[in-house]
């Protein structure tokens, strides 16, 4: 049985929980197009798109997250009209939000920032009213110091309410175009304990991991303390959706013949893992690389203990000047070959 030296186990732990970092940003530009997707995530953080209530007409363009229709002059805040940012820690991690940052510009005199841990925004807490806000053509940076603890399993919703019109009707939060600081959440992440149990993988925020790559990185970083099963909830996993190939499992702590790591489609799901040349020049070495990792099971059946074939794994790389594989069993050292790796019920 291979063992992992203690000093090496400490090196694998993620460097979180010690200093304030950017947890998530909504940069406003993705793939060279205006976008609401989160563009930077610290480890163990998941986030939704940057949104707004339908009645303020969010238009994400090269100028920012632009809105209108917040109300008339001298009106009070209408709490049905808002911008929203939402995020959460993943896989047993926790986080503390220490600062909320954004740069604004527009034609309203006041705004209020509030947060809640409930999807319906009940029990919300105010982080203060800015009055008077800068308005018209001046972009103004707003940094709000906080100390909000978000436990494992919780989600934080942050809303911005704009009101009291001064002249026109538009108000926007600026993003990275123009070298502005985009909407950013800063804080500290406390890493999770070693994994055990069942976790889901998919693009929806309700999943534990967004990509198989993220799940593999978590195993590599924190190890396991019991059997682990990763259930695939989506039909497709590929480069476009954030996978980085080869998806690599290194030697990790806690592994044993009992403490296996299993990847399989969830009940009723047919999944395809499709690796291709993302930039047309770098070959795809493999879809999965077991880099000295032991006790890994890739089971293509979407029924526990079943024999149906509901998972296709395809190395669709078109560059043929190098060796390619679907599953690559690699040894990082002369005595560290992968052991007890099982591939079954899958179409390769």
XYZ file of C-alpha atoms in Angstrom:
348
model
C 0.000 0.000 0.000
C 1.371 3.419 -0.986
C 1.557 6.156 1.633
C 1.653 9.906 1.250
C 4.342 11.661 3.327
C 2.857 13.980 5.947
C 4.772 17.036 4.729
C 3.420 16.479 1.217
C -0.132 16.219 2.534
C 0.227 19.679 4.042
C 1.517 21.040 0.735
C -1.669 19.852 -0.958
C -3.941 21.891 1.295
C -5.330 25.003 -0.417
C -3.972 28.303 0.809
C -7.291 29.690 2.024
C -8.537 30.799 5.397
C -5.516 32.978 6.117
C -5.976 36.292 4.245
C -8.599 38.329 2.462
C -8.981 37.446 -1.216
C -11.396 38.155 -4.037
C -14.022 35.439 -3.669
C -15.999 36.262 -6.801
C -16.133 38.980 -9.457
C -18.699 39.711 -12.119
C -16.356 41.160 -14.723
C -19.065 41.922 -17.274
C -17.125 40.463 -20.206
C -16.751 36.787 -21.103
C -15.462 35.347 -24.383
C -15.138 38.919 -25.658
C -18.852 39.609 -25.165
C -20.810 41.468 -22.461
C -21.859 38.881 -19.906
C -23.441 38.429 -16.469
C -21.483 35.288 -15.551
C -19.080 35.306 -12.598
C -15.602 35.640 -14.062
C -13.438 34.912 -11.021
C -14.076 32.396 -8.282
C -11.805 31.522 -5.374
C -11.562 27.872 -4.436
C -14.662 26.431 -2.746
C -16.930 29.280 -3.916
C -19.891 29.014 -6.310
C -21.859 31.976 -7.652
C -24.895 32.829 -9.777
C -24.978 35.287 -12.646
C -25.237 39.003 -11.864
C -28.970 39.769 -12.093
C -31.605 42.406 -11.466
C -35.361 42.415 -10.987
C -37.231 42.452 -14.294
C -38.758 45.899 -13.792
C -35.414 47.757 -13.893
C -34.622 46.527 -17.421
C -31.083 45.174 -16.915
C -28.994 45.663 -20.065
C -25.493 44.281 -19.777
C -23.412 46.083 -22.389
C -19.906 47.445 -22.875
C -20.731 50.364 -20.553
C -21.715 48.226 -17.591
C -24.720 46.592 -15.943
C -27.150 49.306 -17.008
C -30.685 49.725 -15.654
C -33.583 52.199 -15.663
C -37.008 52.777 -14.134
C -36.098 52.838 -10.450
C -38.742 55.424 -9.556
C -39.407 59.131 -9.380
C -37.752 62.031 -7.582
C -38.113 62.096 -3.783
C -39.498 58.531 -3.772
C -38.620 56.033 -1.079
C -36.784 52.787 -1.849
C -38.896 50.204 -3.678
C -37.642 46.865 -2.357
C -39.131 44.985 -5.294
C -36.533 46.639 -7.576
C -32.921 45.585 -7.176
C -29.590 44.334 -8.457
C -28.587 40.958 -7.013
C -25.378 39.005 -6.427
C -25.592 35.520 -4.869
C -22.896 33.045 -3.923
C -22.074 30.267 -1.466
C -19.234 28.110 -0.157
C -19.049 24.586 -1.553
C -18.352 21.035 -0.299
C -18.338 21.785 3.399
C -16.256 24.960 3.243
C -17.326 28.182 4.942
C -16.508 31.809 4.229
C -16.552 35.260 5.771
C -17.375 38.254 3.578
C -15.183 41.215 4.541
C -15.862 43.681 1.720
C -18.399 44.337 -1.043
C -17.055 46.478 -3.896
C -18.639 48.094 -6.951
C -18.396 51.272 -9.015
C -21.615 53.059 -9.950
C -22.766 55.873 -12.194
C -26.227 57.257 -12.831
C -29.038 59.675 -12.173
C -30.394 58.728 -8.762
C -29.537 60.349 -5.449
C -29.657 57.346 -3.081
C -29.052 53.615 -2.866
C -29.111 50.987 -0.135
C -27.235 47.664 0.083
C -28.814 44.783 2.011
C -28.084 41.072 2.420
C -30.008 37.938 3.334
C -29.363 34.218 3.551
C -32.855 33.428 2.256
C -33.846 33.141 -1.402
C -36.989 35.229 -0.795
C -34.788 37.857 0.892
C -36.677 37.609 4.154
C -34.840 38.733 7.269
C -32.565 41.003 5.227
C -30.031 43.248 6.968
C -29.059 46.728 5.771
C -25.413 47.577 5.139
C -26.247 51.266 4.928
C -27.803 53.925 2.705
C -25.607 56.107 0.521
C -27.150 59.600 0.525
C -26.326 61.596 -1.435
C -24.831 59.268 -4.010
C -22.713 60.788 -6.761
C -24.762 61.065 -9.928
C -24.728 61.999 -13.612
C -21.426 61.356 -15.404
C -19.125 60.562 -12.497
C -18.209 56.939 -11.851
C -17.798 56.473 -8.097
C -16.178 53.567 -6.279
C -18.134 52.114 -3.327
C -16.412 49.783 -0.841
C -18.494 48.407 2.026
C -16.634 46.752 4.895
C -18.528 43.802 6.371
C -18.101 40.788 8.606
C -20.699 38.288 7.341
C -20.137 34.614 8.123
C -21.589 32.115 5.649
C -21.582 28.552 6.967
C -21.402 25.356 4.938
C -24.739 24.836 3.204
C -25.745 28.511 3.389
C -26.026 30.978 0.514
C -25.700 34.767 0.661
C -27.810 37.154 -1.414
C -26.682 40.780 -1.759
C -29.071 43.342 -3.264
C -28.662 46.995 -4.234
C -31.766 49.230 -4.177
C -31.584 52.530 -6.108
C -34.041 55.421 -5.681
C -34.768 59.172 -5.701
C -34.339 60.196 -9.350
C -32.296 63.260 -10.311
C -33.034 64.105 -13.930
C -32.770 61.039 -16.172
C -33.697 57.422 -15.551
C -30.500 55.365 -16.036
C -28.183 53.922 -13.383
C -25.403 51.417 -13.932
C -22.769 49.418 -12.153
C -19.529 49.561 -14.114
C -17.496 46.471 -14.992
C -13.994 45.647 -16.221
C -14.410 47.382 -19.584
C -12.766 50.755 -19.007
C -10.430 49.370 -16.311
C -13.040 49.720 -13.572
C -13.274 47.516 -10.483
C -16.229 45.230 -11.285
C -18.728 44.048 -8.660
C -16.499 42.067 -6.313
C -16.965 40.129 -3.096
C -13.884 39.865 -0.891
C -13.372 37.662 2.128
C -11.790 34.603 3.641
C -12.535 30.965 2.809
C -12.067 28.178 5.338
C -11.253 24.941 3.533
C -13.497 21.910 3.978
C -12.670 18.695 5.739
C -11.693 15.644 3.656
C -14.555 14.445 1.472
C -16.948 11.644 2.277
C -20.377 10.756 0.931
C -22.205 11.767 -2.251
C -21.717 14.988 -4.235
C -23.298 16.233 -7.463
C -21.560 17.817 -10.466
C -23.251 20.169 -12.917
C -23.615 23.757 -14.079
C -26.547 24.636 -11.804
C -25.612 26.403 -8.573
C -27.490 23.748 -6.599
C -24.728 21.244 -7.404
C -21.731 20.738 -5.154
C -19.290 21.156 -8.055
C -19.641 22.913 -11.392
C -17.184 20.671 -13.268
C -15.549 17.268 -12.929
C -12.251 19.152 -12.932
C -13.343 21.030 -9.788
C -14.289 17.763 -8.096
C -10.947 16.178 -8.969
C -9.103 19.234 -7.647
C -11.003 18.982 -4.368
C -10.034 15.318 -3.985
C -6.412 16.165 -4.763
C -6.382 19.078 -2.303
C -8.241 17.796 0.757
C -8.360 14.015 0.278
C -11.093 11.700 1.523
C -12.190 10.280 4.856
C -14.680 7.744 3.534
C -16.122 6.464 0.258
C -16.949 9.290 -2.162
C -19.425 9.234 -5.061
C -19.647 12.014 -7.645
C -22.957 12.019 -9.529
C -23.066 13.642 -12.977
C -26.248 15.716 -13.317
C -25.642 17.191 -16.782
C -25.776 15.686 -20.261
C -22.483 17.226 -21.442
C -19.126 18.018 -19.850
C -16.572 19.664 -22.157
C -14.014 22.455 -22.560
C -16.661 25.096 -23.234
C -18.364 24.311 -19.912
C -15.138 24.664 -17.937
C -13.484 21.250 -17.986
C -9.688 21.225 -18.179
C -8.298 18.105 -19.839
C -6.881 15.822 -18.847
C -8.990 15.701 -15.690
C -6.264 14.583 -13.314
C -6.425 12.621 -10.089
C -3.139 12.648 -8.186
C -2.255 10.504 -5.210
C -4.481 11.823 -2.401
C -4.825 11.334 1.342
C -7.294 8.914 2.907
C -7.602 6.572 -0.061
C -8.008 2.841 0.545
C -9.830 -0.169 -0.861
C -12.807 0.940 1.260
C -12.437 4.687 0.662
C -12.962 4.687 -3.098
C -13.828 7.617 -5.372
C -16.613 6.805 -7.854
C -17.814 8.898 -10.805
C -21.104 7.951 -12.467
C -24.226 9.527 -14.031
C -27.057 10.315 -11.654
C -30.290 8.342 -11.860
C -32.001 8.914 -15.194
C -29.086 10.927 -16.634
C -27.132 10.089 -19.795
C -23.817 11.952 -19.770
C -21.062 12.606 -22.261
C -17.557 13.807 -21.411
C -16.127 15.318 -24.581
C -12.521 16.555 -24.721
C -11.322 18.494 -27.734
C -8.552 20.893 -28.742
C -9.669 24.102 -27.106
C -7.278 26.326 -29.059
C -6.583 24.123 -32.073
C -2.898 23.691 -31.268
C -2.519 21.916 -27.909
C -3.228 18.177 -28.154
C -5.547 16.437 -25.709
C -3.362 13.911 -23.919
C -6.298 12.159 -22.276
C -9.768 12.728 -20.891
C -8.834 11.310 -17.471
C -5.318 10.967 -16.097
C -4.748 8.779 -13.043
C -1.433 10.224 -11.932
C -0.525 7.690 -9.269
C -4.088 7.782 -7.947
C -5.534 4.635 -6.401
C -9.040 3.286 -5.788
C -10.857 5.223 -8.512
C -14.033 3.873 -10.144
C -15.589 5.292 -13.316
C -18.969 3.600 -13.627
C -21.055 4.414 -16.696
C -24.316 3.082 -15.304
C -26.841 5.575 -13.943
C -28.149 2.895 -11.589
C -26.128 2.035 -8.502
C -24.819 -1.488 -9.061
C -26.365 -1.533 -12.540
C -24.944 -2.587 -15.894
C -26.541 -0.044 -18.249
C -24.189 2.118 -20.325
C -25.144 5.748 -19.725
C -21.747 7.448 -19.976
C -19.689 8.199 -23.078
C -16.101 9.395 -22.673
C -14.582 10.750 -25.892
C -11.116 12.111 -26.615
C -12.186 14.142 -29.596
C -8.832 15.843 -30.065
C -8.003 16.160 -33.757
C -4.225 16.598 -33.457
C -2.556 13.289 -34.244
C 1.138 14.120 -33.881
C 1.203 12.950 -30.261
C -0.018 9.964 -28.285
C -3.629 10.191 -27.146
C -5.830 8.142 -24.842
C -9.171 8.236 -23.088
C -7.944 6.984 -19.700
C -4.238 7.536 -19.021
C -2.715 5.531 -16.158
C 0.459 7.409 -15.255
C 3.155 6.954 -12.647
C 4.774 10.135 -11.303
C 7.575 8.003 -9.808
C 9.170 4.604 -10.208
C 7.121 3.107 -7.352
C 3.872 5.027 -7.580
C 1.804 3.415 -10.338
C -2.007 3.688 -10.066
C -3.637 0.755 -8.285
C -7.235 -0.510 -8.117
C -8.592 1.700 -10.927
C -11.858 0.395 -12.410
C -13.573 1.509 -15.634
C -16.911 -0.188 -16.306
C -20.235 0.253 -18.119
C -18.800 3.189 -20.112
C -18.535 3.817 -23.843
C -14.982 4.951 -24.650
